[in-house]
PDB file of C-alpha atoms in Angstrom:
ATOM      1  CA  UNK A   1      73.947  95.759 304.663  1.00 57.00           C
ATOM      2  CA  UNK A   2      73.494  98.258 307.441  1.00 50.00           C
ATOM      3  CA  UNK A   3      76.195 100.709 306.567  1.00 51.00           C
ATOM      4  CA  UNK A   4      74.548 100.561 302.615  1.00 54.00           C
ATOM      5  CA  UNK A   5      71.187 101.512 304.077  1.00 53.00           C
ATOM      6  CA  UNK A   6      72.636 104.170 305.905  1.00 53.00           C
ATOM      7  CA  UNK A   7      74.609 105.434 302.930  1.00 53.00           C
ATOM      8  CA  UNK A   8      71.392 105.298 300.931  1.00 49.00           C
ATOM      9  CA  UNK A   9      69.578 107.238 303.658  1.00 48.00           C
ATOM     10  CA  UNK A  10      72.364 109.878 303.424  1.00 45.00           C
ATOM     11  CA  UNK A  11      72.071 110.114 299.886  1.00 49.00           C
ATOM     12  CA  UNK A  12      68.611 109.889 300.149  1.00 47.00           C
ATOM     13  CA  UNK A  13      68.133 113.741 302.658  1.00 44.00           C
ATOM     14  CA  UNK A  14      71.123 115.371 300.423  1.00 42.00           C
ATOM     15  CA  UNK A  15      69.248 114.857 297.157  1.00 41.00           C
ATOM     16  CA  UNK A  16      66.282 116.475 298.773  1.00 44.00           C
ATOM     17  CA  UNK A  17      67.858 119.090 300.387  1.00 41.00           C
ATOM     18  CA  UNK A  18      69.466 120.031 297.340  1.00 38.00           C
ATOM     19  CA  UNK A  19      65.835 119.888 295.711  1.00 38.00           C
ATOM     20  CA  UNK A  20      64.484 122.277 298.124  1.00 37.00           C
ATOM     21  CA  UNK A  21      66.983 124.796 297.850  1.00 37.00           C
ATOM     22  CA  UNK A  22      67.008 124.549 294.155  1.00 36.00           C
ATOM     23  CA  UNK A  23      63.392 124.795 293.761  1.00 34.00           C
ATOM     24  CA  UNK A  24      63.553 127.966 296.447  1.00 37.00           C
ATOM     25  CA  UNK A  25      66.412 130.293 295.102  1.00 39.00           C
ATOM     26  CA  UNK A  26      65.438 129.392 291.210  1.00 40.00           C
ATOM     27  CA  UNK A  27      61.490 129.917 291.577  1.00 43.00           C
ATOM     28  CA  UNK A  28      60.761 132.111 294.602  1.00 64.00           C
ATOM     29  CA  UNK A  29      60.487 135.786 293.022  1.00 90.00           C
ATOM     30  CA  UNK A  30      60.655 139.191 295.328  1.00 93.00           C
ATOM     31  CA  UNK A  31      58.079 141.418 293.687  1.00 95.00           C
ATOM     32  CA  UNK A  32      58.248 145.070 293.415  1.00 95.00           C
ATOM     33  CA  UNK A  33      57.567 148.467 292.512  1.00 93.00           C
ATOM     34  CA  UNK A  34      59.274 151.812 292.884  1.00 93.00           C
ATOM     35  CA  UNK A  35      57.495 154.971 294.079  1.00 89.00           C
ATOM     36  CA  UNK A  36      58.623 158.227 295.231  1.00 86.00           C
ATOM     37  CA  UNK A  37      58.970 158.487 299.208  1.00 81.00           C
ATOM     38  CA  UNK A  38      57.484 160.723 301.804  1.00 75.00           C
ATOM     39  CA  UNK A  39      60.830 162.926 301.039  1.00 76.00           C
ATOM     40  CA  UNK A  40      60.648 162.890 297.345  1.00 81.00           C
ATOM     41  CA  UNK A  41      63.434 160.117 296.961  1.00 84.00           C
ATOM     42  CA  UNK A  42      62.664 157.383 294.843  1.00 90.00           C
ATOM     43  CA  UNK A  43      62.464 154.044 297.032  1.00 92.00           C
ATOM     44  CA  UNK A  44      61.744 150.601 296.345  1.00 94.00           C
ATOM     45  CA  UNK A  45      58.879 148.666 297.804  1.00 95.00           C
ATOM     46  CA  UNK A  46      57.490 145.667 298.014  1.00 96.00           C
ATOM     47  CA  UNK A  47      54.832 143.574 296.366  1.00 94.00           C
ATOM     48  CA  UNK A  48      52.656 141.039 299.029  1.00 93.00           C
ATOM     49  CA  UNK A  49      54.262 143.285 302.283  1.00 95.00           C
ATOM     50  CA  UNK A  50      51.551 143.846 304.761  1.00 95.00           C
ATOM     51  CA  UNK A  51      51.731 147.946 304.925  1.00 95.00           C
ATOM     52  CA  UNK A  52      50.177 149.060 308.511  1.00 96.00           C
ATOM     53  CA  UNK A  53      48.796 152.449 310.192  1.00 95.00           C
ATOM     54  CA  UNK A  54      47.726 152.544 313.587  1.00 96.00           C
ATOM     55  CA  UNK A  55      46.631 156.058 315.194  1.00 94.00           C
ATOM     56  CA  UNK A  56      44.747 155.853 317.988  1.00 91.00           C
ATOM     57  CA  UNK A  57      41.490 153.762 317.796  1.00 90.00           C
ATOM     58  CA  UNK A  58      41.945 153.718 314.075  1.00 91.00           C
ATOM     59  CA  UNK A  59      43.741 150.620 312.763  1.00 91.00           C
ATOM     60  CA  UNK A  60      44.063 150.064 309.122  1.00 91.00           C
ATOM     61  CA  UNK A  61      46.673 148.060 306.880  1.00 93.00           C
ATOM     62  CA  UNK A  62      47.309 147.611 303.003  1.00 91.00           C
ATOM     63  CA  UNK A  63      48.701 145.956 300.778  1.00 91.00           C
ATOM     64  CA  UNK A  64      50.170 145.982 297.119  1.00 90.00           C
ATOM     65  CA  UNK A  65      49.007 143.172 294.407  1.00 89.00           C
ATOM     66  CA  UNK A  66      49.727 143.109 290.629  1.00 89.00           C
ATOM     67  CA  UNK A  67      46.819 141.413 289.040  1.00 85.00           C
ATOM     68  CA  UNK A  68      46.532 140.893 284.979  1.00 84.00           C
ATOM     69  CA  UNK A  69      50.319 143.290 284.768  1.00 86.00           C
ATOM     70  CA  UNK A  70      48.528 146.058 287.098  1.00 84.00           C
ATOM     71  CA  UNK A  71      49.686 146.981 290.353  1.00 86.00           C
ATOM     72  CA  UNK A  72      46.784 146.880 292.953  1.00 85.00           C
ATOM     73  CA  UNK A  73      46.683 148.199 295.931  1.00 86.00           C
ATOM     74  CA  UNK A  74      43.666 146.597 298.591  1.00 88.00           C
ATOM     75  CA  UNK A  75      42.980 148.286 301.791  1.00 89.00           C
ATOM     76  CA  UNK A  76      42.312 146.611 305.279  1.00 90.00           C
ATOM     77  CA  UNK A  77      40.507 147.915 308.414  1.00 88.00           C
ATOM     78  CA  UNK A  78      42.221 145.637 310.267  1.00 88.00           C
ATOM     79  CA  UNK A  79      46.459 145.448 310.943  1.00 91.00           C
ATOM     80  CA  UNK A  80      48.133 142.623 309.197  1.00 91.00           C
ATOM     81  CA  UNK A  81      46.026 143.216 306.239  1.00 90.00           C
ATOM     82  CA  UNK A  82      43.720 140.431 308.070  1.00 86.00           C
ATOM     83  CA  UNK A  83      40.065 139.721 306.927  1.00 84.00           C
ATOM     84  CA  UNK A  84      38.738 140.844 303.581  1.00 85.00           C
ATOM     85  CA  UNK A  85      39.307 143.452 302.014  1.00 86.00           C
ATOM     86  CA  UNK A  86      36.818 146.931 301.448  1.00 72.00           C
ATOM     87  CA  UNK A  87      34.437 145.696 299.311  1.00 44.00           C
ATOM     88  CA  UNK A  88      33.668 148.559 297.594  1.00 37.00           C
ATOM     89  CA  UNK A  89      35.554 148.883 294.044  1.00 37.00           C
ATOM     90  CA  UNK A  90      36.151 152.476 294.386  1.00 37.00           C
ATOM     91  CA  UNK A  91      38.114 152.023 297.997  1.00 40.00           C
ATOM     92  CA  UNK A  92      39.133 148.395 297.301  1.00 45.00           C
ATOM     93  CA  UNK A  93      41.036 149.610 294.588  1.00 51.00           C
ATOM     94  CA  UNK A  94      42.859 152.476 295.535  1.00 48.00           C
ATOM     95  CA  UNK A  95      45.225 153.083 292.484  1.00 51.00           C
ATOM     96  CA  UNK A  96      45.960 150.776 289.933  1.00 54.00           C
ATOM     97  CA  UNK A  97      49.535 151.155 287.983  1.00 77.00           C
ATOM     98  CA  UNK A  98      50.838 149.260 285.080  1.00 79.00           C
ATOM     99  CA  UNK A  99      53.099 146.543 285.760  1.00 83.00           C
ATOM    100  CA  UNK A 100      54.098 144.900 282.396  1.00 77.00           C
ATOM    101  CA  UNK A 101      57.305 143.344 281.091  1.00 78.00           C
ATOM    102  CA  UNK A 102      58.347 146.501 279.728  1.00 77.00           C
ATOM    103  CA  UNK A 103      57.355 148.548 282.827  1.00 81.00           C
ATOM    104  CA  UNK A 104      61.035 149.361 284.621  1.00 85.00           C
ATOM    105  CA  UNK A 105      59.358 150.299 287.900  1.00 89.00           C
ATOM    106  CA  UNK A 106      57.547 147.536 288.792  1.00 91.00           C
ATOM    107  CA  UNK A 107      58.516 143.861 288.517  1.00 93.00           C
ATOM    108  CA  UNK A 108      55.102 141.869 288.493  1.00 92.00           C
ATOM    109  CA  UNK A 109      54.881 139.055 291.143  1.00 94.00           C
ATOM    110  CA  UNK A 110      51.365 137.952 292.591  1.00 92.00           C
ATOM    111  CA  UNK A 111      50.727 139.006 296.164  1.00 91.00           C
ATOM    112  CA  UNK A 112      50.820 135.290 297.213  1.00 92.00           C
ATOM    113  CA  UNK A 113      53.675 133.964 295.495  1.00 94.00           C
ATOM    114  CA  UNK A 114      56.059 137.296 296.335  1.00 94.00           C
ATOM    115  CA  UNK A 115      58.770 136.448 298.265  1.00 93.00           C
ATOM    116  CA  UNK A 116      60.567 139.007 299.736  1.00 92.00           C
ATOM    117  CA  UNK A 117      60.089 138.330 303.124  1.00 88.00           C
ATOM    118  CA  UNK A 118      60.210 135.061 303.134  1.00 89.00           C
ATOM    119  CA  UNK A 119      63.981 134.872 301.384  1.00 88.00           C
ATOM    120  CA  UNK A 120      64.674 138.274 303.755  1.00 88.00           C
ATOM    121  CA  UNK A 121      65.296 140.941 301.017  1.00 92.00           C
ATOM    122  CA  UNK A 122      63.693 143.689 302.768  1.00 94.00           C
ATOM    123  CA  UNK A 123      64.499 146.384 305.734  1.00 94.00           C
ATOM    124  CA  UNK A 124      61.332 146.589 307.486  1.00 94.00           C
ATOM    125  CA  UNK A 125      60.671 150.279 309.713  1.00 93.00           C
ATOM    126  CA  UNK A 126      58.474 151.165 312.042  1.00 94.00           C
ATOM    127  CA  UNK A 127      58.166 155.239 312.321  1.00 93.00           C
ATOM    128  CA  UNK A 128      56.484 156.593 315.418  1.00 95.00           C
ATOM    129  CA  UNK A 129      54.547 159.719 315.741  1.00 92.00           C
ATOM    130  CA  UNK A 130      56.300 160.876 318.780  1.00 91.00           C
ATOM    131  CA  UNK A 131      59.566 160.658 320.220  1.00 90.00           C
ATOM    132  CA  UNK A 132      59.154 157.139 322.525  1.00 90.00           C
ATOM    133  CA  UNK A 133      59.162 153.822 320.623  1.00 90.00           C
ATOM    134  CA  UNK A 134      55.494 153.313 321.086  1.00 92.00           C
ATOM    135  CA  UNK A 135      52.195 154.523 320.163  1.00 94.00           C
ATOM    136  CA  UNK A 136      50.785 155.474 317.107  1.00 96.00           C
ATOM    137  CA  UNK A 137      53.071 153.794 314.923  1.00 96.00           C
ATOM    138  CA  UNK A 138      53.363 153.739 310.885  1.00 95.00           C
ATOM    139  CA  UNK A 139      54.683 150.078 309.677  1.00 96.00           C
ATOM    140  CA  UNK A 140      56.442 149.322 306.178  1.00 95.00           C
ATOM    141  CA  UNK A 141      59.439 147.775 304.382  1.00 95.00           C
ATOM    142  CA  UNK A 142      62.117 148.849 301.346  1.00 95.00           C
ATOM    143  CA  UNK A 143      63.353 145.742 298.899  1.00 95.00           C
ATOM    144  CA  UNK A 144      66.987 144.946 299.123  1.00 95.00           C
ATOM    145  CA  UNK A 145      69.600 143.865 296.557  1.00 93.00           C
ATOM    146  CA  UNK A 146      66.920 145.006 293.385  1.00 94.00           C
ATOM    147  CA  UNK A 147      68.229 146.853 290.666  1.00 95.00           C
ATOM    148  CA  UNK A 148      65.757 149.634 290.390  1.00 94.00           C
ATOM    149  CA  UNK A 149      66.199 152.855 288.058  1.00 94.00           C
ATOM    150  CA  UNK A 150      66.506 156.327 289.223  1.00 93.00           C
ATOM    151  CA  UNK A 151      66.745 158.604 286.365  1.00 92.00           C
ATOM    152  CA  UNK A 152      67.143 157.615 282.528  1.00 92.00           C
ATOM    153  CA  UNK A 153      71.266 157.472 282.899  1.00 94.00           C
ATOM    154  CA  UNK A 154      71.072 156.200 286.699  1.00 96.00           C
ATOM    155  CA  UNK A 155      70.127 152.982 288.637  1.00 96.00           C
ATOM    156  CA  UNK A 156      70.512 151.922 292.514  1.00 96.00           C
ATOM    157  CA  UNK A 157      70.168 149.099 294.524  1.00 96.00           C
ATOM    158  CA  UNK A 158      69.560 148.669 298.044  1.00 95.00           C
ATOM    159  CA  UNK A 159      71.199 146.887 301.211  1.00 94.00           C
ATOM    160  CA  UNK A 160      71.143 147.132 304.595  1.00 93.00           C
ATOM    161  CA  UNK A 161      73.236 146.461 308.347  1.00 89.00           C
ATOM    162  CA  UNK A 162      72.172 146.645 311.981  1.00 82.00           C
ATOM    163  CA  UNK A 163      69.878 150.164 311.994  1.00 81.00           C
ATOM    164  CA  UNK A 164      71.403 151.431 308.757  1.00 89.00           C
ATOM    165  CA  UNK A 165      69.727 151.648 305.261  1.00 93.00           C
ATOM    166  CA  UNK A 166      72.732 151.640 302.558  1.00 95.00           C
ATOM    167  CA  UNK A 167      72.344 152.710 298.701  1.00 95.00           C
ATOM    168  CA  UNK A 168      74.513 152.538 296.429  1.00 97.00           C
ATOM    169  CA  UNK A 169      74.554 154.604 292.623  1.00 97.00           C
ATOM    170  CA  UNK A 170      75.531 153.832 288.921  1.00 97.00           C
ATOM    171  CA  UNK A 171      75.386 157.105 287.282  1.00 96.00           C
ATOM    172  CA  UNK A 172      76.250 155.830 284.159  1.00 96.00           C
ATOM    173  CA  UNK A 173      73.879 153.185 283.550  1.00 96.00           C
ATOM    174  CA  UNK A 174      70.452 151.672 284.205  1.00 94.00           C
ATOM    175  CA  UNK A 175      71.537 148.568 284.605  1.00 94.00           C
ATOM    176  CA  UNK A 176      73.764 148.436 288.345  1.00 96.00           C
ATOM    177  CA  UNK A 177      76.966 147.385 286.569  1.00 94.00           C
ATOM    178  CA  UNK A 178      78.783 150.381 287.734  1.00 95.00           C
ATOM    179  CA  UNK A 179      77.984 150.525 291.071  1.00 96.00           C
ATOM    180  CA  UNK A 180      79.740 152.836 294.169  1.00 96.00           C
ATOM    181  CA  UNK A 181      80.511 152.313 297.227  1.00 96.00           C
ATOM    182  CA  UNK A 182      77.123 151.915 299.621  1.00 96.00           C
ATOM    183  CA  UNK A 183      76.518 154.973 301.210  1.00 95.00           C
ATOM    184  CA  UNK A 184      73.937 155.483 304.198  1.00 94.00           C
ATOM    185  CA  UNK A 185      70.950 156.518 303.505  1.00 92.00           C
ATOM    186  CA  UNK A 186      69.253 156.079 306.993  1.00 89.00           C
ATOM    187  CA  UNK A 187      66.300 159.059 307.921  1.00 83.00           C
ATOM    188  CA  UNK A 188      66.782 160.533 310.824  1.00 80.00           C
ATOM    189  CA  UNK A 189      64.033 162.154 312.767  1.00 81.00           C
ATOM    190  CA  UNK A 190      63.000 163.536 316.145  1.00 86.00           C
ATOM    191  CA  UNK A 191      60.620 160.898 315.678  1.00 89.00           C
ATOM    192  CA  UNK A 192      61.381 157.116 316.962  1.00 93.00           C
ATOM    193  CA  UNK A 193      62.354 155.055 314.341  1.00 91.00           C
ATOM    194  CA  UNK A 194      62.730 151.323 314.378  1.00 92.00           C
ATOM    195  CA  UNK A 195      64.943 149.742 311.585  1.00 91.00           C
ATOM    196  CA  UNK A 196      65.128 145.514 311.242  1.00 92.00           C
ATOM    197  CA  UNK A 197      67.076 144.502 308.728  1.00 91.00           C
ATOM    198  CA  UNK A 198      65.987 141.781 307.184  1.00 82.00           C
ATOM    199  CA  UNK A 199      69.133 140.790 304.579  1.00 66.00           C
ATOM    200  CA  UNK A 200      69.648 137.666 302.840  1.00 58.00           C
ATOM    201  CA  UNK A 201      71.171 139.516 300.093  1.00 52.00           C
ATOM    202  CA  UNK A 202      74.575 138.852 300.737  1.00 43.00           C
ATOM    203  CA  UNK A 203      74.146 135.149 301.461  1.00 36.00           C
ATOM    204  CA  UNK A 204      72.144 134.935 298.021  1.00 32.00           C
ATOM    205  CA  UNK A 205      75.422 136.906 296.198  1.00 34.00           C
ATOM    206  CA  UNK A 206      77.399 133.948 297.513  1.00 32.00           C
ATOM    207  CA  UNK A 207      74.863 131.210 296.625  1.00 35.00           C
ATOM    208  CA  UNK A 208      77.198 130.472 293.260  1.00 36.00           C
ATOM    209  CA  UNK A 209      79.337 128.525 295.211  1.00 35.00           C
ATOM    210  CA  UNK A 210      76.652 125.949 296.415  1.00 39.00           C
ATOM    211  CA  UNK A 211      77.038 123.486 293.005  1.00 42.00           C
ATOM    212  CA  UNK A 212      80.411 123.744 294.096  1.00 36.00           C
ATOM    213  CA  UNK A 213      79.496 122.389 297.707  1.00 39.00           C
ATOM    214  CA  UNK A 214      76.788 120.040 296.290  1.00 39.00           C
ATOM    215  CA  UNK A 215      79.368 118.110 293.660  1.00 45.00           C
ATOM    216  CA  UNK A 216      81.815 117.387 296.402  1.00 41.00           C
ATOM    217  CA  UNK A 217      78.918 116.238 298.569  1.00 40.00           C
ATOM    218  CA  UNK A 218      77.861 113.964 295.969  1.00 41.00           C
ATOM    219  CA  UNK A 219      80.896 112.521 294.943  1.00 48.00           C
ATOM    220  CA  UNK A 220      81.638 111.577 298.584  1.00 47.00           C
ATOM    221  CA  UNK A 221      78.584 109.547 298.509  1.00 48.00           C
ATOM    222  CA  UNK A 222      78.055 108.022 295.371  1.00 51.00           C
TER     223      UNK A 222
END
């Protein structure tokens, strides 16, 4: 009678386990939208990423929302985008973007229920003003392993390692099915810059073989 309760118990946590991870890899949803960078290259950013800015005595964060298909962006005086935000509709709303179904630079995911961070799809940086790793700092991140277009014949996705920021190009095709080799991409400055590379990308590419792992578990058991 024991060893059956136990067996049920088992059963009992694997069932659940599997419910979790099903429920987080088949529901959770990295948001995004693509804007050009500082250097005129097309990057990919996140939705519900706490953007910061700190320069002396001023301290302000933002960050990006898509409300009703609209990209929103909602300023902070505080870092970590904590307290409310400005009040007034002219600097609470600093630009507001389309973000529809049909809209191939954004992909529209509430502020709250993004997940990029959470499922680690992003390369966070940290760019300093001067030279030493401290001070005055500017604070964002780039999505990982999104298809994103780049031109109307081109697409690119993202990915990262240790300090290095990797793209990789299909010339051929908006779509990523083409892809080259990942090439690095990494800016390099006088400046300090930070790089932590947040990747679950390639453990989510692998994910296909968990049914495989959950049917032997279960057939073990029941």
């Amino acid at each position: 009678l024991v060893l059956n309760q136990s067996k049920f118990a088992v059963k009992m946590l694997v069932l659940s386990l599997i419910s979790i991870v099903f429920i987080k890899y088949v529901y959770g949803e990295c948001g995004w939208f693509v804007a050009l960078s500082d250097d005129g290259r097309k990057e990919i950013f996140p939705l519900g990423y706490c953007f910061e800015l700190s320069s002396g005595d001023d301290q302000e964060s933002y960050i990006f929302d898509c409300i009703d298909n609209r990209r929103v962006q909602f300023y902070y005086e505080e870092l970590k985008c904590e307290g409310e935000p400005f009040k007034n509709d002219t600097s609470a709303v600093a630009d507001n973007w389309a973000c529809g179904d049909d809209d191939e630079d954004c992909y529209c995911v509430s502020a709250e229920d993004s997940t990029c961070l959470e499922d680690e799809l992003l390369l966070e940086y940290t760019i300093y003003t001067g030279s030493a790793c401290s001070g005055d700092y500017t604070k964002g991140a780039y999505v990982l392993d999104q298809c994103f277009v780049i031109s109307d014949t081109a697409s690119e996705k993202r990915d990262c390692e240790k300090d290095t920021y990797l793209a990789a190009t299909d010339s051929s095709s908006t779509t990523c099915q083409n892809l080259g080799d990942f090439d690095d991409v990494t800016p390099y400055s006088t400046n300090c810059i930070e790089f932590r590379c947040k990747n679950g990308a390639n453990y989510i590419k692998h994910f296909t073989i968990l049914p495989i792992v959950i049917g032997f578990i279960i057939s073990t058991l029941f």
